[in-house]
């Protein structure tokens, strides 16, 4: 029942408020994660990680590929834009912000738990 009103929004213009709320909640979760890692002694793995094999490396890489896999909807988003020529600028700003957020959490996590 909670999703029914938001499912009626059919254009990007109508979804912009939900997008702002989504960005704010994601940012809050990232800040909570970083704060938890830096705010004391995080619970890291009890035993050191074993030797990495090819499949574990592919698993880690696939997580990043999945995180950046928004291209399925890019053409639909571009068609809904008021100025579709600005789409490249939106991607050139959006992807570095996304990468920076993922890298910040990974770097803080590694700095706090990398040797454990």
PDB file of C-alpha atoms in Angstrom:
ATOM      1  CA  UNK A   1       0.000   0.000   0.000  1.00  0.00           C
ATOM      2  CA  UNK A   2       2.935   2.333   0.623  1.00  0.00           C
ATOM      3  CA  UNK A   3       4.255   1.929  -2.927  1.00  0.00           C
ATOM      4  CA  UNK A   4       0.966   2.528  -4.743  1.00  0.00           C
ATOM      5  CA  UNK A   5       1.161   6.372  -4.735  1.00  0.00           C
ATOM      6  CA  UNK A   6       4.780   6.411  -5.906  1.00  0.00           C
ATOM      7  CA  UNK A   7       4.054   3.880  -8.665  1.00  0.00           C
ATOM      8  CA  UNK A   8       1.675   6.379 -10.266  1.00  0.00           C
ATOM      9  CA  UNK A   9       4.518   8.813 -11.027  1.00  0.00           C
ATOM     10  CA  UNK A  10       5.270   8.210 -14.691  1.00  0.00           C
ATOM     11  CA  UNK A  11       7.838  10.858 -15.673  1.00  0.00           C
ATOM     12  CA  UNK A  12      11.254  11.850 -14.352  1.00  0.00           C
ATOM     13  CA  UNK A  13       9.921  15.288 -13.498  1.00  0.00           C
ATOM     14  CA  UNK A  14       7.415  13.743 -11.115  1.00  0.00           C
ATOM     15  CA  UNK A  15      10.055  11.399  -9.691  1.00  0.00           C
ATOM     16  CA  UNK A  16      12.558  14.125  -8.861  1.00  0.00           C
ATOM     17  CA  UNK A  17      11.314  14.479  -5.275  1.00  0.00           C
ATOM     18  CA  UNK A  18      11.621  10.741  -4.712  1.00  0.00           C
ATOM     19  CA  UNK A  19      15.099  10.838  -6.237  1.00  0.00           C
ATOM     20  CA  UNK A  20      16.179  13.501  -3.762  1.00  0.00           C
ATOM     21  CA  UNK A  21      14.803  11.425  -0.880  1.00  0.00           C
ATOM     22  CA  UNK A  22      16.564   8.335  -2.240  1.00  0.00           C
ATOM     23  CA  UNK A  23      19.874  10.180  -2.522  1.00  0.00           C
ATOM     24  CA  UNK A  24      19.489  11.548   1.010  1.00  0.00           C
ATOM     25  CA  UNK A  25      18.804   8.118   2.511  1.00  0.00           C
ATOM     26  CA  UNK A  26      21.709   6.515   0.639  1.00  0.00           C
ATOM     27  CA  UNK A  27      24.007   9.316   1.784  1.00  0.00           C
ATOM     28  CA  UNK A  28      22.793   8.868   5.361  1.00  0.00           C
ATOM     29  CA  UNK A  29      23.504   5.118   5.250  1.00  0.00           C
ATOM     30  CA  UNK A  30      26.990   5.727   3.846  1.00  0.00           C
ATOM     31  CA  UNK A  31      27.735   8.269   6.553  1.00  0.00           C
ATOM     32  CA  UNK A  32      26.441   5.880   9.229  1.00  0.00           C
ATOM     33  CA  UNK A  33      28.703   3.121   7.848  1.00  0.00           C
ATOM     34  CA  UNK A  34      31.743   5.383   7.817  1.00  0.00           C
ATOM     35  CA  UNK A  35      30.870   6.744  11.267  1.00  0.00           C
ATOM     36  CA  UNK A  36      30.506   3.221  12.643  1.00  0.00           C
ATOM     37  CA  UNK A  37      33.860   2.206  11.191  1.00  0.00           C
ATOM     38  CA  UNK A  38      35.652   5.280  12.522  1.00  0.00           C
ATOM     39  CA  UNK A  39      33.777   5.652  15.798  1.00  0.00           C
ATOM     40  CA  UNK A  40      35.430   2.981  17.862  1.00  0.00           C
ATOM     41  CA  UNK A  41      36.477  -0.562  17.376  1.00  0.00           C
ATOM     42  CA  UNK A  42      34.487  -2.134  14.549  1.00  0.00           C
ATOM     43  CA  UNK A  43      33.983  -5.879  14.654  1.00  0.00           C
ATOM     44  CA  UNK A  44      36.288  -7.149  11.949  1.00  0.00           C
ATOM     45  CA  UNK A  45      36.750 -10.759  10.912  1.00  0.00           C
ATOM     46  CA  UNK A  46      38.035 -12.956  13.714  1.00  0.00           C
ATOM     47  CA  UNK A  47      40.260 -14.992  11.428  1.00  0.00           C
ATOM     48  CA  UNK A  48      42.352 -13.647   8.584  1.00  0.00           C
ATOM     49  CA  UNK A  49      41.057 -14.168   5.114  1.00  0.00           C
ATOM     50  CA  UNK A  50      42.309 -17.192   3.272  1.00  0.00           C
ATOM     51  CA  UNK A  51      44.094 -17.142  -0.013  1.00  0.00           C
ATOM     52  CA  UNK A  52      42.008 -15.435  -2.687  1.00  0.00           C
ATOM     53  CA  UNK A  53      41.198 -17.504  -5.707  1.00  0.00           C
ATOM     54  CA  UNK A  54      39.907 -16.475  -9.123  1.00  0.00           C
ATOM     55  CA  UNK A  55      36.245 -16.970  -8.179  1.00  0.00           C
ATOM     56  CA  UNK A  56      36.441 -14.725  -5.131  1.00  0.00           C
ATOM     57  CA  UNK A  57      38.095 -12.023  -7.230  1.00  0.00           C
ATOM     58  CA  UNK A  58      35.324 -12.343  -9.829  1.00  0.00           C
ATOM     59  CA  UNK A  59      32.771 -12.129  -7.020  1.00  0.00           C
ATOM     60  CA  UNK A  60      34.234  -8.864  -5.747  1.00  0.00           C
ATOM     61  CA  UNK A  61      34.500  -7.440  -9.240  1.00  0.00           C
ATOM     62  CA  UNK A  62      30.909  -8.395 -10.044  1.00  0.00           C
ATOM     63  CA  UNK A  63      29.755  -6.367  -7.040  1.00  0.00           C
ATOM     64  CA  UNK A  64      31.237  -3.233  -8.583  1.00  0.00           C
ATOM     65  CA  UNK A  65      29.867  -4.091 -12.013  1.00  0.00           C
ATOM     66  CA  UNK A  66      26.402  -4.514 -10.496  1.00  0.00           C
ATOM     67  CA  UNK A  67      26.719  -1.207  -8.643  1.00  0.00           C
ATOM     68  CA  UNK A  68      27.437   0.656 -11.876  1.00  0.00           C
ATOM     69  CA  UNK A  69      24.900  -1.214 -14.022  1.00  0.00           C
ATOM     70  CA  UNK A  70      22.320   1.499 -14.482  1.00  0.00           C
ATOM     71  CA  UNK A  71      22.700   1.561 -18.251  1.00  0.00           C
ATOM     72  CA  UNK A  72      19.528  -0.495 -18.673  1.00  0.00           C
ATOM     73  CA  UNK A  73      17.471   2.601 -17.983  1.00  0.00           C
ATOM     74  CA  UNK A  74      19.766   5.293 -19.396  1.00  0.00           C
ATOM     75  CA  UNK A  75      18.015   5.637 -22.769  1.00  0.00           C
ATOM     76  CA  UNK A  76      14.626   5.944 -21.096  1.00  0.00           C
ATOM     77  CA  UNK A  77      16.004   8.590 -18.755  1.00  0.00           C
ATOM     78  CA  UNK A  78      17.545  10.508 -21.635  1.00  0.00           C
ATOM     79  CA  UNK A  79      14.250  10.468 -23.537  1.00  0.00           C
ATOM     80  CA  UNK A  80      12.446  11.977 -20.520  1.00  0.00           C
ATOM     81  CA  UNK A  81      14.920  14.809 -19.983  1.00  0.00           C
ATOM     82  CA  UNK A  82      13.980  18.384 -20.836  1.00  0.00           C
ATOM     83  CA  UNK A  83      17.390  18.810 -22.459  1.00  0.00           C
ATOM     84  CA  UNK A  84      18.666  15.382 -23.587  1.00  0.00           C
ATOM     85  CA  UNK A  85      21.950  16.945 -24.696  1.00  0.00           C
ATOM     86  CA  UNK A  86      22.801  17.404 -21.003  1.00  0.00           C
ATOM     87  CA  UNK A  87      22.695  13.642 -20.433  1.00  0.00           C
ATOM     88  CA  UNK A  88      26.429  13.163 -20.992  1.00  0.00           C
ATOM     89  CA  UNK A  89      27.124  15.836 -18.388  1.00  0.00           C
ATOM     90  CA  UNK A  90      24.806  14.073 -15.928  1.00  0.00           C
ATOM     91  CA  UNK A  91      26.687  10.799 -16.420  1.00  0.00           C
ATOM     92  CA  UNK A  92      30.089  12.490 -16.217  1.00  0.00           C
ATOM     93  CA  UNK A  93      29.097  13.972 -12.859  1.00  0.00           C
ATOM     94  CA  UNK A  94      27.088  11.040 -11.525  1.00  0.00           C
ATOM     95  CA  UNK A  95      29.563   8.210 -12.040  1.00  0.00           C
ATOM     96  CA  UNK A  96      32.509   9.915 -10.318  1.00  0.00           C
ATOM     97  CA  UNK A  97      30.242  10.739  -7.352  1.00  0.00           C
ATOM     98  CA  UNK A  98      29.111   7.113  -7.218  1.00  0.00           C
ATOM     99  CA  UNK A  99      32.684   5.843  -7.471  1.00  0.00           C
ATOM    100  CA  UNK A 100      33.845   8.264  -4.769  1.00  0.00           C
ATOM    101  CA  UNK A 101      31.117   7.087  -2.391  1.00  0.00           C
ATOM    102  CA  UNK A 102      31.963   3.394  -2.936  1.00  0.00           C
ATOM    103  CA  UNK A 103      35.685   4.063  -2.706  1.00  0.00           C
ATOM    104  CA  UNK A 104      35.310   6.077   0.511  1.00  0.00           C
ATOM    105  CA  UNK A 105      33.477   3.259   2.285  1.00  0.00           C
ATOM    106  CA  UNK A 106      35.930   0.660   0.940  1.00  0.00           C
ATOM    107  CA  UNK A 107      38.969   2.755   1.921  1.00  0.00           C
ATOM    108  CA  UNK A 108      37.695   3.426   5.437  1.00  0.00           C
ATOM    109  CA  UNK A 109      36.761  -0.240   5.848  1.00  0.00           C
ATOM    110  CA  UNK A 110      40.168  -1.367   4.659  1.00  0.00           C
ATOM    111  CA  UNK A 111      41.977   1.160   6.841  1.00  0.00           C
ATOM    112  CA  UNK A 112      40.110  -0.054   9.929  1.00  0.00           C
ATOM    113  CA  UNK A 113      39.960  -3.805   9.211  1.00  0.00           C
ATOM    114  CA  UNK A 114      42.525  -4.400   6.491  1.00  0.00           C
ATOM    115  CA  UNK A 115      45.052  -6.091   8.739  1.00  0.00           C
ATOM    116  CA  UNK A 116      42.466  -8.218  10.544  1.00  0.00           C
TER     117      UNK A 116
END
